[in-house]
PDB file of C-alpha atoms in Angstrom:
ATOM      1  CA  UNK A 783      88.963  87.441  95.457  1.00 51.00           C
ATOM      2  CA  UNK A 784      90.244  85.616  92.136  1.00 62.00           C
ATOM      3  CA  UNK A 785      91.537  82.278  92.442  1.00 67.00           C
ATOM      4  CA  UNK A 786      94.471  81.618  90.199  1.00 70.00           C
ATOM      5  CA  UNK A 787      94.736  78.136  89.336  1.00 67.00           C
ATOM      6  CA  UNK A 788      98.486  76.831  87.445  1.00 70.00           C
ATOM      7  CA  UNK A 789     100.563  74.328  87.993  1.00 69.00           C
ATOM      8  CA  UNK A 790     103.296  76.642  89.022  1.00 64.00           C
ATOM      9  CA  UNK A 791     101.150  79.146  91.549  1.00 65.00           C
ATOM     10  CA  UNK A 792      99.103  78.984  94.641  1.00 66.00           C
ATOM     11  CA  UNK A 793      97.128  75.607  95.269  1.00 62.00           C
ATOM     12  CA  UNK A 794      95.953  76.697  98.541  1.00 65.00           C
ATOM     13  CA  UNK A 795      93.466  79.312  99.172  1.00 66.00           C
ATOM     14  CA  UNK A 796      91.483  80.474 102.320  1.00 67.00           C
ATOM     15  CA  UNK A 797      88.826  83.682 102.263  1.00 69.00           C
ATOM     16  CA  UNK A 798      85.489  84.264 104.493  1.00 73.00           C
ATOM     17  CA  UNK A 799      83.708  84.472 101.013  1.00 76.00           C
ATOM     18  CA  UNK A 800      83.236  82.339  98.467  1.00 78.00           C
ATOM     19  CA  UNK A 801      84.666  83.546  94.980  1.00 82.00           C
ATOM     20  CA  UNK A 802      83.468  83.712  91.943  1.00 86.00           C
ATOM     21  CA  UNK A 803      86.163  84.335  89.638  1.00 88.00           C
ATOM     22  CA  UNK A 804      89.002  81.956  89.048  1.00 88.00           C
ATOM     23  CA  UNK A 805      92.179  82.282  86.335  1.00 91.00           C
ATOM     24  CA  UNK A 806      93.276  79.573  84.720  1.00 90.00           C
ATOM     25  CA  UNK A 807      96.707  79.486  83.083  1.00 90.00           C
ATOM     26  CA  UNK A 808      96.849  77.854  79.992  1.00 91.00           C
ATOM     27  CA  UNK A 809      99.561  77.490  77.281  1.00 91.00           C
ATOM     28  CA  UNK A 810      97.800  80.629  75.673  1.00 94.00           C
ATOM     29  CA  UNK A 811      97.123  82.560  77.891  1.00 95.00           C
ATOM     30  CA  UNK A 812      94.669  83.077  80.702  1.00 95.00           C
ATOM     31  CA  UNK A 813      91.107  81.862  80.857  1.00 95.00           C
ATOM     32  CA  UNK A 814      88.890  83.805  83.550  1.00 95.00           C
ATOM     33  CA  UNK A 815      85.623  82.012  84.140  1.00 93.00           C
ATOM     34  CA  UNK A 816      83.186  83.662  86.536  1.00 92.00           C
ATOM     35  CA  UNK A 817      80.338  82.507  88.367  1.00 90.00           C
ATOM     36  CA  UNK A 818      76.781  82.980  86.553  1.00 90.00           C
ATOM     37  CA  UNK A 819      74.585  85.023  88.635  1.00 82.00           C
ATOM     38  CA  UNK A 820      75.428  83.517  92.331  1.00 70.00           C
ATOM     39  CA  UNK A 821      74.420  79.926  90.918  1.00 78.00           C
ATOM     40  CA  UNK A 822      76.400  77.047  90.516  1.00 84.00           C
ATOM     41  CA  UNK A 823      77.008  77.592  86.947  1.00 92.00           C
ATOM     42  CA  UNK A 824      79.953  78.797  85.294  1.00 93.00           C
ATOM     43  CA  UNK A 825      81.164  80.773  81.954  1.00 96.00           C
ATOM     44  CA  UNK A 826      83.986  81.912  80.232  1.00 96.00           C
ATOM     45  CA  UNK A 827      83.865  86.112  80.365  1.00 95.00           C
ATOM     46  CA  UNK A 828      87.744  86.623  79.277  1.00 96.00           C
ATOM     47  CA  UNK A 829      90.858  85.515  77.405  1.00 97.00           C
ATOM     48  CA  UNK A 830      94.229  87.186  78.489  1.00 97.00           C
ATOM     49  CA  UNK A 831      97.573  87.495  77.862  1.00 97.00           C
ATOM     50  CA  UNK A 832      96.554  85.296  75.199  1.00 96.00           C
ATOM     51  CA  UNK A 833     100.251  85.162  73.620  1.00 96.00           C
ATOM     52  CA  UNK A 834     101.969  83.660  77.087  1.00 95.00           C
ATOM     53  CA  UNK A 835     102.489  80.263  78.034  1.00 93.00           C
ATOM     54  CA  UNK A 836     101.276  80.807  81.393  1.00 93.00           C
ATOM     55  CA  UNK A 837     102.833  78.778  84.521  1.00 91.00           C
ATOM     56  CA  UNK A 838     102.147  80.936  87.341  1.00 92.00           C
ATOM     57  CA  UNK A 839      99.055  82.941  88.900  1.00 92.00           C
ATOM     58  CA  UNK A 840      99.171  84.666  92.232  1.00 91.00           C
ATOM     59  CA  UNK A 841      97.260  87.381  93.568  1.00 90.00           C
ATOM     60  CA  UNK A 842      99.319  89.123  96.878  1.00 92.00           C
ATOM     61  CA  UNK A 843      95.909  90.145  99.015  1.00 87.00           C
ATOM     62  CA  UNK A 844      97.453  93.161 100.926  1.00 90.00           C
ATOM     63  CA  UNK A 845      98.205  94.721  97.368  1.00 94.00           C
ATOM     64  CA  UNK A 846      95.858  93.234  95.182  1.00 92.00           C
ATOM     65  CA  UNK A 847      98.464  92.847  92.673  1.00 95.00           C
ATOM     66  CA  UNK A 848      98.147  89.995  90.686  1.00 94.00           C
ATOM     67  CA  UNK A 849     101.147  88.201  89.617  1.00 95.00           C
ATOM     68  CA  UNK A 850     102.124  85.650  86.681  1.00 95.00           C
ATOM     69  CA  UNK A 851     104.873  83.597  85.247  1.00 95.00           C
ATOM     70  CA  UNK A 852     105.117  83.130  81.617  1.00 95.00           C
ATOM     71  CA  UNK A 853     107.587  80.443  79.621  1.00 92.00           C
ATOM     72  CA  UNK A 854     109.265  83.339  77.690  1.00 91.00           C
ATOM     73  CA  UNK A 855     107.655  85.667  78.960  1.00 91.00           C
ATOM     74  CA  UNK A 856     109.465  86.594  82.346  1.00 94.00           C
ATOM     75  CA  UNK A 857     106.710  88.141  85.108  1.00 97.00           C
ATOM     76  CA  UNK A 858     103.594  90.168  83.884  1.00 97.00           C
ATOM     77  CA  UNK A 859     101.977  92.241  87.003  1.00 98.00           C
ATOM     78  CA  UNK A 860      98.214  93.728  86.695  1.00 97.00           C
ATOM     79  CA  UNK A 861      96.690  96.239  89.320  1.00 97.00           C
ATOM     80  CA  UNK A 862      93.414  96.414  87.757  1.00 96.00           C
ATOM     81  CA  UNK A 863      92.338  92.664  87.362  1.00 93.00           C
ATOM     82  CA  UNK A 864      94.253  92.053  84.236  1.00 95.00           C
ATOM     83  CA  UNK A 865      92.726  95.390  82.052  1.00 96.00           C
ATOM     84  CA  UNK A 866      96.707  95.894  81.771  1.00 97.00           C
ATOM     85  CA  UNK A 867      99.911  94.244  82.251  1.00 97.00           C
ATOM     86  CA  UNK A 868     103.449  96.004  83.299  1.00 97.00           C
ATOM     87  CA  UNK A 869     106.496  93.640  82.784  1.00 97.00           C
ATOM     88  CA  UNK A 870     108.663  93.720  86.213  1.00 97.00           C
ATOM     89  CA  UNK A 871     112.342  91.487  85.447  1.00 97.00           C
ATOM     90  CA  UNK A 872     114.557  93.970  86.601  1.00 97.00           C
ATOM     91  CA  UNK A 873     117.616  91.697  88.350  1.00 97.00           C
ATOM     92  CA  UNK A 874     116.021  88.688  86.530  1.00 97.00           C
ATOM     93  CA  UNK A 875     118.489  87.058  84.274  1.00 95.00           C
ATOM     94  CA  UNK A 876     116.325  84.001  83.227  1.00 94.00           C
ATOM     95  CA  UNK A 877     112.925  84.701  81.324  1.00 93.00           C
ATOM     96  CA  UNK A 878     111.439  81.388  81.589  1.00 93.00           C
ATOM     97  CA  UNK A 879     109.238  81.947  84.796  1.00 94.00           C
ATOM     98  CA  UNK A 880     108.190  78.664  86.287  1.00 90.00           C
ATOM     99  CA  UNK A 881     106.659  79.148  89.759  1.00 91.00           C
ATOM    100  CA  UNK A 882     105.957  81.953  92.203  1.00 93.00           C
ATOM    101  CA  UNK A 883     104.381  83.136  95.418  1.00 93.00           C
ATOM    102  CA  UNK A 884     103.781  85.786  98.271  1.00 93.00           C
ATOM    103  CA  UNK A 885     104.578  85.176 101.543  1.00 93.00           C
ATOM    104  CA  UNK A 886     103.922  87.736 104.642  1.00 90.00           C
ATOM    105  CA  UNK A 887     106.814  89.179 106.051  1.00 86.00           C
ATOM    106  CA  UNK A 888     106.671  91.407 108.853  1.00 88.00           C
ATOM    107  CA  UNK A 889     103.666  93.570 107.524  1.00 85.00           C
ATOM    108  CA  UNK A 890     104.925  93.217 104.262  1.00 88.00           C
ATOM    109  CA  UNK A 891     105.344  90.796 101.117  1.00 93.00           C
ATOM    110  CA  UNK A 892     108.176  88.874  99.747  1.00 96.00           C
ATOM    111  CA  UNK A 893     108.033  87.601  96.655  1.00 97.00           C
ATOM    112  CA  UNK A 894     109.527  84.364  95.367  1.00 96.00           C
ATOM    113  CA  UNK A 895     110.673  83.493  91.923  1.00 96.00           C
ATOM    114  CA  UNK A 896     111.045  80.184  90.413  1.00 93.00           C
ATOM    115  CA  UNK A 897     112.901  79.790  86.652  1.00 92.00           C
ATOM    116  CA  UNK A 898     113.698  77.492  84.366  1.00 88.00           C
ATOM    117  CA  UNK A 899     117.146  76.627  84.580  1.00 88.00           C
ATOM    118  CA  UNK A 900     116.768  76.898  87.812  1.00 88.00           C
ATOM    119  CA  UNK A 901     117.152  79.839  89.582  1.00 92.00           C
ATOM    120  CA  UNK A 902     115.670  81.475  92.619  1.00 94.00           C
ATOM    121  CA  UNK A 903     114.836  85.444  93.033  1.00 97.00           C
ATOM    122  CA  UNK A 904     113.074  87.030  95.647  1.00 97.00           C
ATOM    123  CA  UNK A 905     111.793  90.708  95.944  1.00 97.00           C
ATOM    124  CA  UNK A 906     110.857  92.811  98.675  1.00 96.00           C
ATOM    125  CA  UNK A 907     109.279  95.714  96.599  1.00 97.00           C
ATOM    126  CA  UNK A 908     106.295  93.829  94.966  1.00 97.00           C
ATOM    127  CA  UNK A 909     108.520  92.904  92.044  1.00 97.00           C
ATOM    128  CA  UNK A 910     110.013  96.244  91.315  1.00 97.00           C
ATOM    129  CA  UNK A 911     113.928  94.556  91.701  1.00 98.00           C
ATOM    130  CA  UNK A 912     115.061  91.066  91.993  1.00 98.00           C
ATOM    131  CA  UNK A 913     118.076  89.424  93.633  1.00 97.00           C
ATOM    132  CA  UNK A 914     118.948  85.841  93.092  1.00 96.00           C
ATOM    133  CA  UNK A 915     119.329  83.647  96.431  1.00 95.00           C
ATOM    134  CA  UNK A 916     122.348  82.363  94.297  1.00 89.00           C
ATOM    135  CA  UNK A 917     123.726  79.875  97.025  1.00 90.00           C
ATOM    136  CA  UNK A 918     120.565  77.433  95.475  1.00 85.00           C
ATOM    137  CA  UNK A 919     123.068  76.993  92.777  1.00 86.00           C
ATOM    138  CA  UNK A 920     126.112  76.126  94.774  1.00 87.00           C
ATOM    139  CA  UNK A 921     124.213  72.746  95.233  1.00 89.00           C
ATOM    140  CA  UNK A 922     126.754  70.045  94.030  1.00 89.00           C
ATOM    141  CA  UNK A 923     124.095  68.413  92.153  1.00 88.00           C
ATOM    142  CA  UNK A 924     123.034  71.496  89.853  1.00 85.00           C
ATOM    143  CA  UNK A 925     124.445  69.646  87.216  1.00 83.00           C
ATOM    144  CA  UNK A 926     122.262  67.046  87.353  1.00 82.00           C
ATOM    145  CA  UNK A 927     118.777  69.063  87.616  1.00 80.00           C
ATOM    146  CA  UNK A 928     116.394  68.316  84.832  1.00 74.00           C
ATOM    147  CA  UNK A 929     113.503  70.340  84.067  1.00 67.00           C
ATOM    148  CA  UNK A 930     110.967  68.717  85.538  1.00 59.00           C
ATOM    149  CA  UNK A 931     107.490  67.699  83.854  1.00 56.00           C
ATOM    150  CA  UNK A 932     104.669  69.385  85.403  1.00 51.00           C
TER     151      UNK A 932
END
């Protein structure tokens, strides 16, 4: 398993292997550094998505989708380890991804959405649709919410 690391993704990760592959999310892209031959050394191997701000890696295990959140660049899914990318934002009306992650749910896996302004979206097809959880924005102090430095 890949470990994704962003500010905006999973921090936490648990696996009865070690890995060695993690994704870094940088403001250009995504920088996957992989572990030399079993050792303790590491190198760079691949650049991706090298034209997105990137602010949000997570891989759902069951599917072995991996998902990220892009700063103008809405939600970017891979099923092949990031060889290719499908854009999934249908029901997202905000394209400034910020955070997201995969939770179990009853066999399954819902997907939450974080955006700048903020806004909340979950999905229960993988990312295929999105529906806001719009009563996050009946919050009287919406008004008041600042984007908030990383």
């Amino acid at each position: 398993m890949a470990l994704g690391l962003s500010h905006g993704g999973t921090t936490i990760y648990s696996s009865p292997s070690r890995s060695d592959e993690v994704w870094v999310g940088t403001k250009e892209g995504i920088v996957v550094i992989q572990r030399v031959s079993g050792g303790s050394d590491w190198r760079v191997t691949r650049h991706l998505l090298e034209d997105k701000h990137i602010s949000a890696i997570v891989t759902e295990p069951k599917s072995g989708l991996t998902f990220v959140g892009a700063f103008h660049g809405s939600l970017q899914v891979s099923a092949d380890n990031g060889a290719s990318w499908e854009t999934r934002n249908n029901g997202l009306t905000e394209d400034d991804v910020y955070s997201l992650a995969a939770v179990p749910d009853n066999g399954a896996a819902r997907l939450y959405l974080g955006t700048e302004p903020a806004h909340l979206f979950a999905s229960d097809d993988l990312g295929l649709h999105w529906r806001e959880l719009s009563h996050m924005r009946s919050i009287a102090s919406v008004p008041k919410w600042k984007f908030p430095v990383p």
